[in-house]
Short mmCIF file of N, CA and C in Angstrom, two decimals:
data_model
loop_
_atom_site.label_atom_id
_atom_site.label_comp_id
_atom_site.label_asym_id
_atom_site.label_seq_id
_atom_site.Cartn_x
_atom_site.Cartn_y
_atom_site.Cartn_z
N MET A 1 5.10 -13.51 6.66
CA MET A 1 5.96 -12.35 6.58
C MET A 1 7.19 -12.68 7.42
N ASN A 2 8.32 -12.45 6.84
CA ASN A 2 9.48 -12.61 7.59
C ASN A 2 9.86 -11.34 8.31
N GLU A 3 10.89 -11.45 9.27
CA GLU A 3 11.26 -10.32 10.12
C GLU A 3 11.73 -9.02 9.32
N ARG A 4 12.53 -9.23 8.30
CA ARG A 4 13.03 -8.14 7.49
C ARG A 4 11.80 -7.40 6.87
N GLU A 5 10.88 -8.14 6.22
CA GLU A 5 9.76 -7.54 5.66
C GLU A 5 8.91 -6.80 6.67
N GLU A 6 8.67 -7.39 7.81
CA GLU A 6 7.93 -6.80 8.87
C GLU A 6 8.60 -5.44 9.36
N ALA A 7 9.89 -5.49 9.45
CA ALA A 7 10.68 -4.33 9.91
C ALA A 7 10.45 -3.19 8.86
N HIS A 8 10.45 -3.48 7.59
CA HIS A 8 10.25 -2.41 6.52
C HIS A 8 8.83 -1.93 6.63
N LEU A 9 7.90 -2.76 6.82
CA LEU A 9 6.46 -2.30 6.97
C LEU A 9 6.28 -1.46 8.15
N GLU A 10 6.83 -1.84 9.29
CA GLU A 10 6.69 -1.04 10.53
C GLU A 10 7.37 0.36 10.38
N ARG A 11 8.58 0.29 9.83
CA ARG A 11 9.30 1.58 9.71
C ARG A 11 8.61 2.47 8.64
N GLY A 12 8.06 1.84 7.59
CA GLY A 12 7.35 2.61 6.58
C GLY A 12 6.09 3.28 7.25
N GLN A 13 5.51 2.54 8.11
CA GLN A 13 4.24 3.13 8.79
C GLN A 13 4.70 4.27 9.72
N ASP A 14 5.82 4.10 10.42
CA ASP A 14 6.24 5.06 11.36
C ASP A 14 6.66 6.37 10.48
N ARG A 15 7.41 6.14 9.39
CA ARG A 15 7.69 7.30 8.56
C ARG A 15 6.59 8.02 7.99
N HIS A 16 5.54 7.21 7.61
CA HIS A 16 4.33 7.84 7.03
C HIS A 16 3.63 8.71 8.12
N LYS A 17 3.53 8.18 9.23
CA LYS A 17 2.93 8.99 10.40
C LYS A 17 3.73 10.24 10.66
N ALA A 18 5.04 10.21 10.50
CA ALA A 18 5.91 11.38 10.83
C ALA A 18 6.00 12.31 9.61
N GLY A 19 5.37 11.98 8.50
CA GLY A 19 5.32 12.81 7.43
C GLY A 19 6.50 12.69 6.41
N ASP A 20 7.37 11.69 6.60
CA ASP A 20 8.44 11.31 5.71
C ASP A 20 7.88 10.40 4.66
N LEU A 21 7.24 11.07 3.64
CA LEU A 21 6.57 10.27 2.63
C LEU A 21 7.59 9.50 1.73
N GLU A 22 8.71 10.11 1.38
CA GLU A 22 9.66 9.43 0.51
C GLU A 22 10.24 8.25 1.28
N GLY A 23 10.56 8.41 2.54
CA GLY A 23 11.15 7.35 3.35
C GLY A 23 10.14 6.21 3.47
N ALA A 24 8.92 6.53 3.68
CA ALA A 24 7.78 5.56 3.79
C ALA A 24 7.74 4.74 2.45
N ILE A 25 7.77 5.45 1.30
CA ILE A 25 7.76 4.72 -0.01
C ILE A 25 8.91 3.84 -0.11
N ASP A 26 10.08 4.27 0.25
CA ASP A 26 11.25 3.43 0.19
C ASP A 26 11.06 2.16 1.04
N ASP A 27 10.61 2.26 2.22
CA ASP A 27 10.40 1.06 3.09
C ASP A 27 9.32 0.07 2.54
N PHE A 28 8.21 0.72 2.09
CA PHE A 28 7.17 -0.17 1.54
C PHE A 28 7.62 -0.82 0.27
N SER A 29 8.36 -0.11 -0.53
CA SER A 29 8.98 -0.75 -1.70
C SER A 29 9.96 -1.86 -1.39
N ALA A 30 10.68 -1.67 -0.36
CA ALA A 30 11.59 -2.74 0.08
C ALA A 30 10.86 -3.99 0.52
N ALA A 31 9.80 -3.72 1.20
CA ALA A 31 8.87 -4.80 1.70
C ALA A 31 8.33 -5.59 0.54
N ILE A 32 7.90 -4.84 -0.50
CA ILE A 32 7.35 -5.42 -1.77
C ILE A 32 8.45 -6.20 -2.48
N ASN A 33 9.62 -5.69 -2.51
CA ASN A 33 10.75 -6.42 -3.17
C ASN A 33 11.06 -7.72 -2.45
N ALA A 34 10.92 -7.69 -1.15
CA ALA A 34 11.23 -8.81 -0.36
C ALA A 34 10.16 -9.97 -0.50
N ASP A 35 8.90 -9.49 -0.65
CA ASP A 35 7.85 -10.46 -0.87
C ASP A 35 6.74 -9.76 -1.69
N PRO A 36 6.73 -9.85 -3.04
CA PRO A 36 5.75 -9.26 -3.90
C PRO A 36 4.28 -9.67 -3.64
N ALA A 37 4.10 -10.70 -2.89
CA ALA A 37 2.76 -11.22 -2.58
C ALA A 37 2.12 -10.57 -1.29
N GLU A 38 2.95 -9.66 -0.66
CA GLU A 38 2.52 -9.11 0.68
C GLU A 38 1.57 -7.98 0.26
N TRP A 39 0.33 -8.17 0.39
CA TRP A 39 -0.76 -7.19 0.00
C TRP A 39 -0.75 -5.99 0.91
N LEU A 40 -0.28 -6.07 2.14
CA LEU A 40 -0.42 -4.85 2.99
C LEU A 40 0.66 -3.87 2.56
N ALA A 41 1.82 -4.30 2.11
CA ALA A 41 2.87 -3.37 1.66
C ALA A 41 2.36 -2.58 0.46
N TRP A 42 1.67 -3.28 -0.46
CA TRP A 42 1.10 -2.59 -1.62
C TRP A 42 0.07 -1.60 -1.19
N MET A 43 -0.79 -1.90 -0.26
CA MET A 43 -1.77 -1.05 0.22
C MET A 43 -1.20 0.23 0.90
N GLU A 44 -0.30 0.02 1.71
CA GLU A 44 0.42 1.12 2.47
C GLU A 44 1.08 2.07 1.51
N ARG A 45 1.83 1.42 0.54
CA ARG A 45 2.46 2.30 -0.45
C ARG A 45 1.48 3.11 -1.28
N GLY A 46 0.40 2.40 -1.60
CA GLY A 46 -0.65 3.12 -2.36
C GLY A 46 -1.23 4.32 -1.61
N ALA A 47 -1.46 4.18 -0.39
CA ALA A 47 -1.94 5.21 0.52
C ALA A 47 -1.01 6.38 0.53
N VAL A 48 0.27 6.14 0.58
CA VAL A 48 1.29 7.25 0.63
C VAL A 48 1.34 7.89 -0.74
N LEU A 49 1.20 7.11 -1.85
CA LEU A 49 1.18 7.68 -3.16
C LEU A 49 0.00 8.58 -3.38
N ALA A 50 -1.16 8.18 -2.82
CA ALA A 50 -2.36 9.01 -2.92
C ALA A 50 -2.15 10.29 -2.20
N GLN A 51 -1.50 10.29 -1.00
CA GLN A 51 -1.22 11.51 -0.26
C GLN A 51 -0.29 12.39 -1.02
N LYS A 52 0.64 11.83 -1.87
CA LYS A 52 1.47 12.70 -2.69
C LYS A 52 0.85 13.07 -3.98
N LEU A 53 -0.43 12.70 -4.17
CA LEU A 53 -1.25 13.05 -5.33
C LEU A 53 -0.70 12.34 -6.62
N ASP A 54 -0.03 11.14 -6.45
CA ASP A 54 0.30 10.35 -7.45
C ASP A 54 -0.87 9.33 -7.67
N LEU A 55 -1.94 9.76 -8.24
CA LEU A 55 -3.22 9.03 -8.27
C LEU A 55 -3.05 7.77 -9.14
N GLU A 56 -2.29 7.80 -10.22
CA GLU A 56 -2.14 6.65 -11.07
C GLU A 56 -1.30 5.58 -10.25
N GLY A 57 -0.30 5.92 -9.65
CA GLY A 57 0.48 5.06 -8.93
C GLY A 57 -0.27 4.51 -7.66
N ALA A 58 -1.03 5.30 -7.06
CA ALA A 58 -1.85 4.86 -5.92
C ALA A 58 -2.88 3.84 -6.44
N ALA A 59 -3.56 4.18 -7.51
CA ALA A 59 -4.51 3.12 -8.02
C ALA A 59 -3.87 1.88 -8.35
N ARG A 60 -2.69 1.96 -9.07
CA ARG A 60 -1.97 0.69 -9.38
C ARG A 60 -1.73 -0.10 -8.19
N ASP A 61 -1.14 0.50 -7.14
CA ASP A 61 -0.77 -0.23 -5.89
C ASP A 61 -2.01 -0.80 -5.20
N ILE A 62 -3.05 -0.02 -5.05
CA ILE A 62 -4.20 -0.48 -4.38
C ILE A 62 -4.91 -1.61 -5.19
N ARG A 63 -4.92 -1.49 -6.42
CA ARG A 63 -5.45 -2.56 -7.27
C ARG A 63 -4.71 -3.85 -7.03
N LYS A 64 -3.38 -3.74 -6.97
CA LYS A 64 -2.53 -4.98 -6.75
C LYS A 64 -2.81 -5.47 -5.34
N ALA A 65 -2.98 -4.65 -4.36
CA ALA A 65 -3.32 -5.06 -2.99
C ALA A 65 -4.63 -5.78 -2.91
N LEU A 66 -5.64 -5.27 -3.68
CA LEU A 66 -6.93 -5.94 -3.70
C LEU A 66 -6.82 -7.35 -4.29
N ASP A 67 -5.96 -7.43 -5.32
CA ASP A 67 -5.77 -8.75 -5.97
C ASP A 67 -5.22 -9.80 -5.01
N LEU A 68 -4.40 -9.26 -4.18
CA LEU A 68 -3.58 -10.19 -3.22
C LEU A 68 -4.32 -10.40 -1.88
N ALA A 69 -5.14 -9.38 -1.45
CA ALA A 69 -5.71 -9.51 -0.16
C ALA A 69 -6.70 -10.64 0.07
N PRO A 70 -6.83 -11.14 1.24
CA PRO A 70 -7.82 -12.23 1.49
C PRO A 70 -9.20 -11.75 1.04
N PRO A 71 -9.95 -12.71 0.41
CA PRO A 71 -11.35 -12.38 -0.01
C PRO A 71 -12.25 -11.84 1.10
N ASP A 72 -12.00 -12.27 2.30
CA ASP A 72 -12.86 -11.82 3.36
C ASP A 72 -12.33 -10.66 4.18
N TRP A 73 -11.46 -9.97 3.63
CA TRP A 73 -10.81 -8.75 4.29
C TRP A 73 -11.85 -7.80 4.57
N SER A 74 -11.98 -7.27 5.77
CA SER A 74 -13.12 -6.46 6.21
C SER A 74 -13.20 -5.14 5.56
N LEU A 75 -12.15 -4.59 5.04
CA LEU A 75 -12.18 -3.36 4.41
C LEU A 75 -12.19 -3.39 2.92
N ARG A 76 -12.41 -4.57 2.33
CA ARG A 76 -12.42 -4.69 0.87
C ARG A 76 -13.37 -3.80 0.18
N GLU A 77 -14.61 -3.68 0.62
CA GLU A 77 -15.57 -2.87 -0.07
C GLU A 77 -15.24 -1.45 -0.03
N LYS A 78 -14.81 -0.94 1.11
CA LYS A 78 -14.40 0.48 1.21
C LYS A 78 -13.22 0.78 0.29
N THR A 79 -12.21 -0.20 0.25
CA THR A 79 -11.07 0.00 -0.54
C THR A 79 -11.39 -0.05 -1.96
N GLU A 80 -12.35 -0.85 -2.42
CA GLU A 80 -12.76 -0.88 -3.86
C GLU A 80 -13.42 0.39 -4.21
N THR A 81 -14.19 1.00 -3.39
CA THR A 81 -14.86 2.33 -3.55
C THR A 81 -13.76 3.34 -3.77
N LEU A 82 -12.71 3.31 -2.85
CA LEU A 82 -11.61 4.31 -2.91
C LEU A 82 -10.99 4.12 -4.23
N LEU A 83 -10.67 2.95 -4.68
CA LEU A 83 -10.00 2.66 -5.88
C LEU A 83 -10.76 3.24 -7.15
N GLN A 84 -12.00 3.06 -7.16
CA GLN A 84 -12.87 3.59 -8.16
C GLN A 84 -12.70 5.14 -8.27
N LYS A 85 -12.70 5.84 -7.15
CA LYS A 85 -12.53 7.28 -7.06
C LYS A 85 -11.16 7.69 -7.51
N LEU A 86 -10.17 6.94 -7.16
CA LEU A 86 -8.79 7.26 -7.63
C LEU A 86 -8.70 7.11 -9.15
N GLU A 87 -9.29 6.11 -9.66
CA GLU A 87 -9.26 5.81 -11.15
C GLU A 87 -9.97 6.95 -11.89
N ILE A 88 -11.03 7.43 -11.37
CA ILE A 88 -11.79 8.52 -12.05
C ILE A 88 -10.92 9.76 -12.07
N LYS A 89 -10.23 10.09 -10.99
CA LYS A 89 -9.42 11.32 -10.97
C LYS A 89 -8.22 11.14 -11.66
N ALA A 90 -7.63 9.94 -11.81
CA ALA A 90 -6.27 9.79 -12.38
C ALA A 90 -6.25 10.06 -13.85
#
């Protein structure tokens, strides 16, 4: 991950915590545009979309994150369960 991408991720996380969901989406999208293989940016944007009740968008981003995430990622199973619930509701 390069510095620019990392800055977008960090600012997106800060904006998400502060309740600026649109700003967070913008930053996570910028990180994705900088490196479409960065799974964490997809995961973070999916979480914000879920909070905004864009369940289809959230499921799409989380599915992409799971495709890109390391196979031994510790939260993979919980995330797969979350994705199944989102897809049912969407």
